[in-house]
Short mmCIF file of C-alpha atoms in Angstrom, two decimals:
data_model
loop_
_atom_site.label_atom_id
_atom_site.label_comp_id
_atom_site.label_asym_id
_atom_site.label_seq_id
_atom_site.Cartn_x
_atom_site.Cartn_y
_atom_site.Cartn_z
CA MET A 1 22.19 9.02 -17.03
CA GLU A 2 23.59 11.31 -19.85
CA LEU A 3 21.32 13.23 -22.07
CA ASP A 4 22.01 15.80 -24.89
CA PRO A 5 19.19 18.38 -25.20
CA ARG A 6 20.00 18.92 -28.93
CA THR A 7 19.22 15.36 -29.92
CA THR A 8 16.72 14.28 -27.25
CA ALA A 9 12.91 14.99 -27.34
CA VAL A 10 10.23 14.37 -24.61
CA VAL A 11 7.18 12.46 -26.07
CA ALA A 12 3.92 13.05 -24.04
CA VAL A 13 1.58 10.45 -25.09
CA HIS A 14 -2.41 11.24 -25.05
CA CYS A 15 -2.49 13.75 -22.33
CA GLN A 16 -6.26 14.32 -23.44
CA GLY A 17 -9.33 15.06 -21.47
CA ASP A 18 -10.90 11.87 -22.75
CA ILE A 19 -7.99 9.77 -21.49
CA VAL A 20 -6.41 11.61 -18.41
CA GLY A 21 -9.23 13.75 -17.25
CA PRO A 22 -11.68 13.22 -14.40
CA THR A 23 -14.90 13.27 -16.84
CA GLY A 24 -13.43 11.77 -19.99
CA ALA A 25 -14.65 8.62 -21.72
CA PHE A 26 -11.77 6.73 -20.16
CA ALA A 27 -11.91 8.15 -16.85
CA ASP A 28 -13.31 4.77 -15.35
CA PHE A 29 -9.90 3.13 -16.67
CA PHE A 30 -7.33 5.60 -16.02
CA HIS A 31 -8.21 8.50 -13.69
CA GLN A 32 -7.68 6.76 -10.51
CA GLN A 33 -4.25 5.90 -11.48
CA VAL A 34 -3.49 9.17 -13.10
CA GLY A 35 -4.36 10.89 -9.74
CA GLU A 36 -2.83 8.48 -7.32
CA ARG A 37 0.61 8.55 -9.34
CA ARG A 38 0.27 12.69 -9.81
CA ILE A 39 0.78 11.92 -13.53
CA ILE A 40 -0.21 15.46 -14.60
CA ASP A 41 2.25 17.22 -12.17
CA GLN A 42 4.95 14.55 -13.21
CA ILE A 43 4.67 15.27 -16.76
CA ALA A 44 4.36 18.99 -16.22
CA ALA A 45 7.71 18.76 -14.33
CA LEU A 46 9.35 16.70 -17.06
CA LEU A 47 8.07 18.91 -20.01
CA ALA A 48 9.50 22.08 -18.09
CA ALA A 49 12.89 20.32 -17.48
CA ALA A 50 12.72 19.67 -21.32
CA ARG A 51 11.96 23.24 -22.53
CA GLU A 52 14.49 24.71 -19.96
CA ALA A 53 17.18 22.84 -21.54
CA GLY A 54 16.16 23.43 -25.11
CA ALA A 55 15.07 19.87 -25.75
CA PRO A 56 11.80 19.56 -28.23
CA VAL A 57 8.44 18.60 -26.91
CA VAL A 58 6.23 16.27 -28.82
CA TYR A 59 2.67 15.72 -28.01
CA THR A 60 0.97 12.53 -29.54
CA ARG A 61 -3.04 12.80 -29.55
CA VAL A 62 -5.42 10.28 -31.07
CA ALA A 63 -8.50 11.85 -32.45
CA TRP A 64 -10.66 10.99 -35.28
CA LYS A 65 -13.30 12.78 -37.41
CA PRO A 66 -16.49 13.28 -36.05
CA ASP A 67 -18.35 10.69 -38.23
CA PHE A 68 -15.41 8.30 -37.24
CA SER A 69 -15.02 7.63 -40.91
CA ASP A 70 -11.30 7.26 -40.36
CA LEU A 71 -11.74 4.81 -37.48
CA GLU A 72 -10.76 1.31 -37.83
CA VAL A 73 -12.16 -0.88 -35.11
CA ASN A 74 -9.64 -3.73 -35.02
CA SER A 75 -9.28 -3.89 -31.39
CA PRO A 76 -11.24 -4.03 -28.11
CA LEU A 77 -9.75 -0.59 -27.25
CA LEU A 78 -10.73 1.08 -30.31
CA GLY A 79 -14.17 -0.47 -30.01
CA ILE A 80 -14.57 1.46 -26.69
CA VAL A 81 -13.81 4.63 -28.77
CA ALA A 82 -16.47 3.74 -31.36
CA GLN A 83 -19.05 2.94 -28.55
CA ALA A 84 -18.56 5.72 -26.26
CA GLY A 85 -18.37 8.27 -29.32
CA CYS A 86 -15.20 9.80 -27.79
CA LEU A 87 -12.00 11.44 -28.86
CA LYS A 88 -13.52 13.31 -31.80
CA ASP A 89 -11.41 15.70 -33.25
CA GLY A 90 -12.59 19.37 -32.38
CA SER A 91 -14.19 18.35 -29.28
CA GLU A 92 -12.74 19.78 -25.96
CA LEU A 93 -12.11 16.54 -24.29
CA ALA A 94 -10.07 15.41 -27.12
CA GLU A 95 -7.53 18.36 -26.64
CA ILE A 96 -4.49 18.29 -24.56
CA VAL A 97 -5.59 19.13 -20.80
CA GLU A 98 -5.13 22.61 -19.68
CA PRO A 99 -2.29 22.22 -17.16
CA LEU A 100 -0.21 20.46 -19.93
CA LYS A 101 -1.23 22.69 -22.75
CA PRO A 102 1.36 22.91 -25.46
CA HIS A 103 3.65 25.76 -25.99
CA GLY A 104 4.18 27.63 -29.36
CA ASP A 105 7.32 25.60 -30.37
CA ASP A 106 6.00 22.08 -29.15
CA ILE A 107 5.17 19.48 -31.93
CA VAL A 108 1.52 18.12 -31.52
CA LEU A 109 0.79 15.09 -33.81
CA THR A 110 -2.58 13.67 -34.18
CA HIS A 111 -2.97 9.99 -35.15
CA GLN A 112 -5.59 7.19 -35.54
CA ARG A 113 -3.76 4.16 -34.30
CA VAL A 114 -2.79 3.14 -30.80
CA GLY A 115 0.94 3.75 -31.62
CA ALA A 116 2.00 7.22 -32.80
CA PHE A 117 4.28 6.18 -35.66
CA ALA A 118 1.83 4.04 -37.69
CA ASP A 119 0.62 6.17 -40.79
CA THR A 120 1.97 9.59 -39.57
CA ASP A 121 5.12 11.59 -40.19
CA LEU A 122 6.51 11.33 -36.81
CA ASP A 123 9.83 9.45 -37.53
CA ALA A 124 10.64 11.87 -40.43
CA THR A 125 9.83 14.94 -37.98
CA LEU A 126 12.28 13.62 -35.38
CA ARG A 127 14.88 12.76 -37.86
CA ASP A 128 14.73 16.19 -39.46
CA ARG A 129 15.37 17.73 -36.22
CA GLY A 130 18.32 15.33 -35.64
CA ILE A 131 16.46 13.71 -32.62
CA THR A 132 18.08 10.15 -31.65
CA THR A 133 16.72 9.78 -28.20
CA LEU A 134 13.02 9.76 -27.12
CA LEU A 135 11.65 10.17 -23.67
CA PHE A 136 8.32 8.79 -23.20
CA ALA A 137 5.75 9.61 -20.72
CA GLY A 138 1.74 9.50 -20.57
CA VAL A 139 -1.08 7.10 -20.58
CA ALA A 140 -1.71 4.09 -20.75
CA THR A 141 1.95 2.59 -20.10
CA ASN A 142 0.89 -0.61 -21.51
CA ALA A 143 -1.05 0.49 -24.46
CA SER A 144 -0.04 3.69 -26.44
CA VAL A 145 3.15 4.53 -24.29
CA GLU A 146 4.45 0.73 -24.81
CA GLY A 147 3.25 0.49 -28.37
CA THR A 148 4.89 3.91 -29.60
CA ALA A 149 8.08 2.95 -27.33
CA ARG A 150 8.50 -0.49 -29.20
CA VAL A 151 8.29 0.99 -32.70
CA ALA A 152 10.79 3.83 -31.58
CA SER A 153 13.29 0.92 -30.46
CA ASP A 154 12.61 -0.85 -33.72
CA LEU A 155 13.39 2.23 -35.67
CA GLY A 156 16.69 2.72 -34.00
CA TYR A 157 16.01 5.40 -31.39
CA ARG A 158 17.46 5.38 -27.96
CA THR A 159 14.31 4.66 -26.11
CA VAL A 160 13.79 5.90 -22.47
CA ILE A 161 10.55 5.30 -20.38
CA VAL A 162 10.06 8.02 -17.53
CA GLU A 163 8.50 5.52 -15.24
CA ASP A 164 7.23 7.97 -12.69
CA ALA A 165 5.49 10.26 -15.56
CA CYS A 166 3.52 7.07 -16.77
CA SER A 167 0.50 5.02 -15.56
CA ALA A 168 -1.99 2.44 -16.80
CA ALA A 169 -5.55 1.39 -15.49
CA THR A 170 -4.02 -0.75 -12.62
CA PRO A 171 -0.59 -0.50 -10.78
CA GLU A 172 -0.20 -4.23 -11.84
CA ALA A 173 -0.65 -3.40 -15.52
CA HIS A 174 1.97 -0.46 -15.29
CA GLU A 175 4.39 -2.64 -13.33
CA ALA A 176 4.16 -5.45 -15.92
CA SER A 177 4.44 -3.24 -18.84
CA ILE A 178 7.58 -1.69 -17.39
CA ASN A 179 9.07 -4.72 -16.75
CA SER A 180 8.58 -5.89 -20.22
CA LEU A 181 9.88 -2.62 -21.56
CA GLY A 182 12.87 -2.93 -19.73
CA LEU A 183 14.30 -5.40 -22.36
CA LEU A 184 14.06 -2.69 -24.91
CA ALA A 185 14.30 0.57 -23.12
CA GLU A 186 16.13 2.47 -20.37
CA ILE A 187 13.82 3.16 -17.47
CA THR A 188 14.25 6.31 -15.60
CA THR A 189 12.42 9.07 -13.35
CA VAL A 190 11.57 12.62 -13.80
CA ASP A 191 14.39 13.83 -11.24
CA GLU A 192 16.83 11.71 -13.23
CA VAL A 193 16.06 13.25 -16.33
CA ARG A 194 16.14 16.80 -14.80
CA THR A 195 19.33 16.08 -13.42
CA ALA A 196 20.77 14.72 -16.60
CA LEU A 197 19.46 17.83 -18.64
CA THR A 198 20.78 20.38 -16.18
CA GLU A 199 24.15 18.67 -16.19
CA ALA A 200 24.28 18.85 -20.00
CA VAL A 201 23.27 22.82 -20.12
CA THR A 202 25.52 23.65 -17.32
CA GLY A 203 28.56 21.22 -17.61
CA THR A 204 28.14 20.78 -13.78
CA PRO A 205 26.24 18.13 -11.53
CA ALA A 206 22.88 19.24 -10.58
#
């Protein structure tokens, strides 16, 4: 795999306490696989490799006003948000978890739909920076990761899924999503990304 850090960004999807944390509203859905697949450590390693190479890091976080006046419940998933009363902007569990806390130069984009491109300036932000390749990681593979990645592909980005830095509610859901995304995106690993970025910076094999 070849990557140019100048035109490549890592997109960390929904690394928030309510979604990936042990006590969050979605812990019963996602936390077991987050733990078993070591997703926090894997994303941390991916972000470290990107920063070391000078590639931008983008966080997408989903959150709504405390009164949910901006929440449009048009899917079962968003119905769970309304029922649980979670992911309220300003609440601790709506923030990025501490081990993956954004650095000063990182981009943090808040959105209200399952995918991060809908009704946001994500596309314009990326194009302004000359980004043409997006590396996706986060939770859940078959929901917000896949939803955002599919739109990225339609918008013309080189779309890459870092498979071992993503998880879903079950291994089967994750695998099915990866198999589907393989038609639209490249599937890779944290180690392969790290190697490609190191080679791009040093000009020699890692």
